[in-house]
Short mmCIF file of C-alpha atoms and ligand atoms in Angstrom, two decimals:
data_model
loop_
_atom_site.label_atom_id
_atom_site.label_comp_id
_atom_site.label_asym_id
_atom_site.label_seq_id
_atom_site.Cartn_x
_atom_site.Cartn_y
_atom_site.Cartn_z
CA UNK A 18 96.14 77.09 73.16
CA UNK A 19 95.98 76.31 76.88
CA UNK A 20 98.76 77.80 78.95
CA UNK A 21 99.64 77.09 82.55
CA UNK A 22 101.71 79.93 83.95
CA UNK A 23 103.14 80.02 87.46
CA UNK A 24 102.90 83.51 88.88
CA UNK A 25 105.62 84.51 91.35
CA UNK A 26 104.99 88.12 92.31
CA UNK A 27 107.67 88.21 95.03
CA UNK A 28 108.57 91.34 96.98
CA UNK A 29 108.46 95.14 96.80
CA UNK A 30 106.98 96.37 93.54
CA UNK A 31 106.82 92.76 92.26
CA UNK A 32 103.07 92.30 92.87
CA UNK A 33 102.17 95.64 91.24
CA UNK A 34 104.16 95.14 88.05
CA UNK A 35 103.07 91.50 87.83
CA UNK A 36 99.42 92.60 87.98
CA UNK A 37 99.92 94.70 84.86
CA UNK A 38 101.63 91.88 82.98
CA UNK A 39 98.69 89.61 83.86
CA UNK A 40 96.22 92.17 82.49
CA UNK A 41 98.24 92.37 79.28
CA UNK A 42 98.55 88.58 78.92
CA UNK A 43 94.83 88.12 79.55
CA UNK A 44 94.08 90.70 76.84
CA UNK A 45 96.36 88.78 74.46
CA UNK A 46 94.62 85.52 75.41
CA UNK A 47 91.21 87.02 74.60
CA UNK A 48 92.43 88.42 71.30
CA UNK A 49 94.03 85.16 70.14
CA UNK A 50 91.63 82.76 71.79
CA UNK A 51 94.05 81.23 74.29
CA UNK A 52 93.24 80.13 77.82
CA UNK A 53 95.72 81.07 80.51
CA UNK A 54 95.60 79.30 83.81
CA UNK A 55 97.52 81.37 86.38
CA UNK A 56 98.85 79.66 89.50
CA UNK A 57 100.22 82.09 92.10
CA UNK A 58 103.00 80.90 94.39
CA UNK A 59 105.13 82.39 97.17
CA UNK A 60 108.79 83.51 96.85
CA UNK A 61 111.24 85.85 98.52
CA UNK A 62 110.61 87.77 101.74
CA UNK A 63 106.89 87.16 101.28
CA UNK A 64 107.56 83.41 101.42
CA UNK A 65 109.93 83.74 104.39
CA UNK A 66 107.17 85.55 106.30
CA UNK A 67 104.55 82.97 105.38
CA UNK A 68 106.46 79.68 105.63
CA UNK A 69 110.02 80.56 106.75
CA UNK A 70 111.67 79.69 103.41
CA UNK A 71 112.24 81.91 100.32
CA UNK A 72 111.61 79.18 97.70
CA UNK A 73 109.26 76.64 99.28
CA UNK A 74 108.90 73.12 97.84
CA UNK A 75 105.31 73.85 96.99
CA UNK A 76 106.39 76.80 94.85
CA UNK A 77 108.95 74.61 93.09
CA UNK A 78 106.32 71.98 92.33
CA UNK A 79 104.05 74.66 90.83
CA UNK A 80 106.90 76.03 88.70
CA UNK A 81 107.95 72.59 87.48
CA UNK A 82 104.41 71.75 86.44
CA UNK A 83 103.90 75.05 84.57
CA UNK A 84 104.58 75.85 80.91
CA UNK A 85 106.42 78.97 82.04
CA UNK A 86 107.03 81.11 85.12
CA UNK A 87 106.35 84.84 85.28
CA UNK A 88 108.36 86.39 88.07
CA UNK A 89 108.28 89.88 89.65
CA UNK A 90 111.14 90.76 91.99
CA UNK A 91 112.83 89.51 95.10
CA UNK A 92 114.49 91.29 98.03
CA UNK A 93 113.60 93.27 101.11
CA UNK A 94 115.65 96.02 102.88
CA UNK A 95 114.98 94.36 106.23
CA UNK A 96 117.57 91.71 105.26
CA UNK A 97 120.11 93.95 103.48
CA UNK A 98 121.60 95.49 106.59
CA UNK A 99 121.56 92.31 108.58
CA UNK A 100 124.57 90.18 107.61
CA UNK A 101 123.61 87.69 110.31
CA UNK A 102 120.20 86.89 108.78
CA UNK A 103 120.01 83.10 108.42
CA UNK A 104 117.57 83.06 105.52
CA UNK A 105 117.58 85.76 102.86
CA UNK A 106 115.15 86.34 100.01
CA UNK A 107 117.97 86.16 97.42
CA UNK A 108 118.71 82.58 98.48
CA UNK A 109 115.28 81.76 97.11
CA UNK A 110 116.24 83.14 93.73
CA UNK A 111 119.46 81.15 93.59
CA UNK A 112 117.72 77.98 94.74
CA UNK A 113 115.02 78.49 92.14
CA UNK A 114 117.62 78.96 89.38
CA UNK A 115 119.43 75.83 90.43
CA UNK A 116 116.40 73.60 91.01
CA UNK A 117 114.71 74.64 87.76
CA UNK A 118 118.02 74.34 85.90
CA UNK A 119 117.79 77.91 84.57
CA UNK A 120 121.26 77.88 83.05
CA UNK A 121 120.91 80.59 80.40
CA UNK A 122 119.87 84.09 81.35
CA UNK A 123 118.90 86.10 78.27
CA UNK A 124 119.18 89.85 78.86
CA UNK A 125 118.57 92.04 75.84
CA UNK A 126 119.45 95.73 75.68
CA UNK A 127 117.81 97.88 73.06
CA UNK A 128 116.84 101.49 72.64
CA UNK A 129 113.40 102.95 72.02
CA UNK A 130 113.46 105.74 69.43
CA UNK A 131 110.98 107.78 71.50
CA UNK A 132 113.21 107.55 74.59
CA UNK A 133 116.62 108.01 73.05
CA UNK A 134 117.18 111.26 74.99
CA UNK A 135 116.56 109.46 78.33
CA UNK A 136 119.85 107.65 78.14
CA UNK A 137 122.76 109.22 80.01
CA UNK A 138 124.88 108.33 76.98
CA UNK A 139 125.16 110.42 73.84
CA UNK A 140 122.52 109.69 71.24
CA UNK A 141 124.99 109.06 68.41
CA UNK A 142 126.72 106.42 70.53
CA UNK A 143 123.65 104.38 71.35
CA UNK A 144 121.43 104.71 68.30
CA UNK A 145 120.64 101.30 66.84
CA UNK A 146 121.85 99.39 69.89
CA UNK A 147 120.26 95.96 69.96
CA UNK A 148 122.37 93.46 71.82
CA UNK A 149 121.76 90.38 73.91
CA UNK A 150 123.72 89.08 76.83
CA UNK A 151 123.57 85.38 77.51
CA UNK A 152 124.67 85.05 81.08
CA UNK A 153 125.45 81.61 82.51
CA UNK A 154 123.20 81.38 85.56
CA UNK A 155 123.71 78.18 87.51
CA UNK A 156 127.48 77.89 87.84
CA UNK A 157 130.62 79.87 88.57
CA UNK A 158 131.40 81.76 91.75
CA UNK A 159 127.71 82.00 92.71
CA UNK A 160 127.58 78.26 93.30
CA UNK A 161 131.22 77.34 93.94
CA UNK A 162 132.82 76.26 97.16
CA UNK A 163 132.94 79.08 99.70
CA UNK A 164 133.90 79.44 103.29
CA UNK A 165 135.97 80.95 106.05
CA UNK A 166 139.29 79.93 107.52
CA UNK A 167 141.65 81.31 110.09
CA UNK A 168 138.97 81.91 112.75
CA UNK A 169 136.82 83.73 110.25
CA UNK A 170 139.57 86.14 109.23
CA UNK A 171 140.02 84.66 105.76
CA UNK A 172 137.16 84.12 103.32
CA UNK A 173 137.03 82.52 99.89
CA UNK A 174 134.61 81.91 97.03
CA UNK A 175 135.59 79.73 94.11
CA UNK A 176 134.65 79.91 90.45
CA UNK A 177 134.27 76.46 88.94
CA UNK A 178 133.01 75.53 85.48
CA UNK A 179 132.79 72.26 83.62
CA UNK A 180 133.25 72.01 79.85
CA UNK A 181 129.66 70.76 79.56
CA UNK A 182 128.30 73.84 81.34
CA UNK A 183 130.19 76.13 78.99
CA UNK A 184 129.11 74.13 75.95
CA UNK A 185 125.39 74.25 76.66
CA UNK A 186 125.49 78.02 77.24
CA UNK A 187 127.70 78.65 74.20
CA UNK A 188 125.42 76.49 72.04
CA UNK A 189 122.53 78.83 72.87
CA UNK A 190 124.80 81.75 72.02
CA UNK A 191 125.77 80.34 68.62
CA UNK A 192 122.13 79.50 67.84
CA UNK A 193 121.02 82.98 68.79
CA UNK A 194 123.79 84.54 66.71
CA UNK A 195 122.70 82.45 63.70
CA UNK A 196 119.21 83.96 63.97
CA UNK A 197 120.60 87.49 64.25
CA UNK A 198 123.67 89.10 62.73
CA UNK A 199 125.96 86.07 63.11
CA UNK A 200 128.27 87.88 65.50
CA UNK A 201 129.20 86.39 68.85
CA UNK A 202 131.43 87.82 71.55
CA UNK A 203 132.84 85.58 74.26
CA UNK A 204 133.56 87.71 77.33
CA UNK A 205 136.16 86.34 79.72
CA UNK A 206 139.33 87.06 81.64
CA UNK A 207 141.46 84.43 79.97
CA UNK A 208 144.64 86.41 80.57
CA UNK A 209 144.30 85.65 84.29
CA UNK A 210 141.68 83.04 85.14
CA UNK A 211 141.88 79.30 84.48
CA UNK A 212 138.08 79.02 84.31
CA UNK A 213 138.11 81.69 81.59
CA UNK A 214 140.71 79.72 79.65
CA UNK A 215 138.34 76.74 79.74
CA UNK A 216 135.56 78.99 78.41
CA UNK A 217 137.71 80.28 75.58
CA UNK A 218 139.05 76.87 74.61
CA UNK A 219 135.54 75.37 74.66
CA UNK A 220 134.01 78.12 72.53
CA UNK A 221 136.93 77.99 70.09
CA UNK A 222 136.38 74.26 69.62
CA UNK A 223 132.72 74.90 68.77
CA UNK A 224 133.45 77.49 66.09
CA UNK A 225 133.76 74.91 63.31
CA UNK A 226 130.15 73.78 63.95
CA UNK A 227 128.96 77.30 63.14
CA UNK A 228 131.25 78.44 60.32
CA UNK A 229 129.02 81.42 59.50
CA UNK A 230 129.31 82.94 62.97
CA UNK A 231 132.10 85.42 63.48
CA UNK A 232 133.38 84.99 67.04
CA UNK A 233 135.40 87.55 68.97
CA UNK A 234 137.06 86.97 72.33
CA UNK A 235 137.30 89.99 74.59
CA UNK A 236 138.40 90.55 78.15
CA UNK A 237 135.68 91.55 80.57
CA UNK A 238 137.38 94.80 81.61
CA UNK A 239 137.66 95.91 77.99
CA UNK A 240 134.02 94.99 77.34
CA UNK A 241 132.95 97.05 80.37
CA UNK A 242 134.54 100.04 78.69
CA UNK A 243 133.47 99.42 75.11
CA UNK A 244 129.91 98.65 76.13
CA UNK A 245 129.27 102.28 76.98
CA UNK A 246 131.52 103.65 74.23
CA UNK A 247 130.21 101.67 71.26
CA UNK A 248 127.30 99.51 72.42
CA UNK A 249 126.03 99.12 68.89
CA UNK A 250 129.18 97.26 67.90
CA UNK A 251 127.94 94.23 69.88
CA UNK A 252 125.26 91.72 69.04
CA UNK A 253 125.24 88.46 71.06
CA UNK A 254 127.58 88.24 74.06
CA UNK A 255 128.12 85.12 76.15
CA UNK A 256 129.69 85.16 79.56
CA UNK A 257 129.94 83.50 82.95
CA UNK A 258 127.65 84.22 85.88
CA UNK A 259 129.35 87.06 87.79
CA UNK A 260 130.68 88.92 84.75
CA UNK A 261 127.18 88.70 83.30
CA UNK A 262 125.60 90.02 86.48
CA UNK A 263 127.78 93.12 86.42
CA UNK A 264 127.78 93.81 82.68
CA UNK A 265 124.01 93.48 82.31
CA UNK A 266 123.40 96.12 84.98
CA UNK A 267 125.81 98.35 83.08
CA UNK A 268 124.06 97.60 79.79
CA UNK A 269 120.66 98.44 81.24
CA UNK A 270 121.49 102.15 81.50
CA UNK A 271 121.91 102.35 77.72
CA UNK A 272 118.15 102.20 77.19
CA UNK A 273 117.61 105.03 79.67
CA UNK A 274 115.59 103.24 82.33
CA UNK A 275 116.07 100.02 84.21
CA UNK A 276 112.29 99.85 84.26
CA UNK A 277 112.26 98.86 80.61
CA UNK A 278 114.47 95.83 80.22
CA UNK A 279 113.00 92.31 80.26
CA UNK A 280 114.78 88.99 80.67
CA UNK A 281 114.31 85.28 80.26
CA UNK A 282 116.02 82.45 82.11
CA UNK A 283 115.96 79.37 79.96
CA UNK A 284 115.74 76.11 81.79
CA UNK A 285 116.20 72.49 81.00
CA UNK A 286 112.40 72.24 81.26
CA UNK A 287 110.42 75.26 82.44
CA UNK A 288 111.71 78.76 81.65
CA UNK A 289 111.27 81.89 83.71
CA UNK A 290 110.56 85.48 82.64
CA UNK A 291 111.29 88.50 84.79
CA UNK A 292 112.14 92.20 84.62
CA UNK A 293 115.83 92.87 85.22
CA UNK A 294 115.10 95.53 87.85
CA UNK A 295 114.90 94.67 91.53
CA UNK A 296 112.15 94.98 94.12
CA UNK A 297 112.53 98.80 94.45
CA UNK A 298 111.17 98.81 98.04
CA UNK A 299 110.92 102.63 98.22
CA UNK A 300 108.18 102.52 95.60
CA UNK A 301 106.32 99.45 96.86
CA UNK A 302 102.59 99.89 97.23
CA UNK A 303 102.62 103.39 95.67
CA UNK A 304 101.41 102.39 92.21
CA UNK A 305 104.26 104.35 90.59
CA UNK A 306 106.70 101.65 89.37
CA UNK A 307 107.22 101.18 85.66
CA UNK A 308 105.55 97.91 84.63
CA UNK A 309 107.01 97.80 81.09
CA UNK A 310 109.98 95.55 81.83
CA UNK A 311 107.61 92.92 83.22
CA UNK A 312 105.18 93.38 80.35
CA UNK A 313 108.04 92.97 77.87
CA UNK A 314 109.17 89.86 79.77
CA UNK A 315 105.71 88.44 79.10
CA UNK A 316 106.33 89.17 75.41
CA UNK A 317 109.51 87.09 75.60
CA UNK A 318 107.46 84.31 77.21
CA UNK A 319 105.02 84.22 74.28
CA UNK A 320 107.88 84.40 71.78
CA UNK A 321 109.61 81.37 73.33
CA UNK A 322 106.36 79.38 73.18
CA UNK A 323 106.44 80.15 69.46
CA UNK A 324 103.53 82.59 69.77
CA UNK A 325 105.33 85.29 67.79
CA UNK A 326 102.32 87.34 66.80
CA UNK A 327 101.20 87.53 70.42
CA UNK A 328 104.66 88.77 71.41
CA UNK A 329 104.61 91.35 68.65
CA UNK A 330 101.20 92.68 69.72
CA UNK A 331 102.56 93.30 73.23
CA UNK A 332 105.70 95.04 71.95
CA UNK A 333 103.72 97.19 69.64
CA UNK A 334 101.31 98.23 72.44
CA UNK A 335 104.34 99.17 74.56
CA UNK A 336 105.84 101.23 71.73
CA UNK A 337 102.52 103.01 71.21
CA UNK A 338 102.20 103.80 74.92
CA UNK A 339 105.72 105.25 74.93
CA UNK A 340 105.09 107.31 71.82
CA UNK A 341 101.84 108.66 73.28
CA UNK A 342 103.39 109.40 76.67
CA UNK A 343 101.28 106.91 78.64
CA UNK A 344 104.17 106.37 81.01
CA UNK A 345 105.00 106.18 84.71
CA UNK A 346 106.86 108.97 86.51
CA UNK A 347 110.37 107.65 85.71
CA UNK A 348 109.72 108.48 82.06
CA UNK A 349 107.22 111.33 82.39
CA UNK A 350 109.81 114.09 82.11
CA UNK A 351 107.60 116.89 83.41
CA UNK A 352 104.58 115.58 81.53
CA UNK A 353 101.69 113.66 83.05
CA UNK A 354 102.84 110.67 85.09
CA UNK A 355 100.45 107.73 84.88
CA UNK A 356 100.06 105.20 87.65
CA UNK A 357 101.42 101.67 87.26
CA UNK A 358 97.87 100.34 87.10
CA UNK A 359 96.81 102.96 84.54
CA UNK A 360 99.64 101.97 82.21
CA UNK A 361 98.56 98.33 82.55
CA UNK A 362 94.91 99.19 81.87
CA UNK A 363 95.90 101.27 78.85
CA UNK A 364 98.06 98.49 77.37
CA UNK A 365 95.34 95.88 77.89
CA UNK A 366 92.75 98.14 76.26
CA UNK A 367 95.12 98.89 73.38
CA UNK A 368 95.60 95.16 72.76
C1 LIG B 19 120.27 89.55 89.26
C2 LIG B 19 120.41 89.89 90.74
C3 LIG B 19 120.74 88.62 91.50
C4 LIG B 19 122.06 88.09 90.98
C5 LIG B 19 120.80 88.78 93.02
C6 LIG B 19 119.53 89.41 93.57
C7 LIG B 19 121.10 87.48 93.72
O1 LIG B 19 121.36 90.88 90.93
O2 LIG B 19 119.33 88.79 88.93
O3 LIG B 19 121.06 90.01 88.47
O4 LIG B 19 123.12 88.53 91.44
O5 LIG B 19 122.04 87.24 90.09
MN1 LIG B 20 122.26 91.58 89.08
#
């Protein structure tokens, strides 16, 4: 198979972790006789520096033309403490999500048996956790009307959803639940918010199309609590943009390291794959960041292109590296800490 993949390394540790994922994908391509054509493109602070814009048109054209996008990280501390900055790297991410129509953000949380003691949560609570958040990514308060009034002394952001937006996200949720344990949780705040009531009403109306799926409706505050108490009671969870942003960060600590969790953003055409961690500027250029989340994102990419064996080979190499202790310093636990590039080389050789 011939694959065209757009490569958006981005900022901070992005380029380093992306390099490892490329090594791994190229090893998979050799093993299975695929040809991967990588097209690098600029995003984030790197793009602002080069062309003054965090998601340039040229980058968008490359992404649109690709079969998939592999993305590193975005963000630079130089902008974080400057509320007056006119262009920010994160705007590039939001523009990219909107222009590529990446409406469904798939964020799995699972545990690795060899790392179960890395989690801050008790082992008996998290064992067997294997859940997936489907976060709506192109609507809600992130993209609603916002502004200032009263000479700048009053500010507002609005959360707007259409029934169609909820339906297309929920449809993915039902389909995913059908392939898994047929359990779906709709996370909302329907006791207070009108937009949440639209979510609940829309999902309820879809239940009869999927009679085998058992749907629960839970308030976001209660989910925040139960997620760390009994994470293994959840399977597929669907939610709106901001709730999903917050809950998926919370969920990522279950596995023990943010450096492990991959994600996919499914689009109307091209989909995008990225680690859930950020640009981790303190580690940039040091060759110490954990590349596994990006490598596992590449596995999701293959899986979605229906190359299941390829995905499995990557996951199995990752599991072997963890079991053998070929890990970066965040997981080394007093043992030998391998460099980012060494972990990538090891995985590619293993494949
Ligand atoms: C994420 C990030 C982004 C978000 C930021 C960087 C805009 O936190 O992908 O979860 O809030 O969606
Ligand atoms: Mn986030």
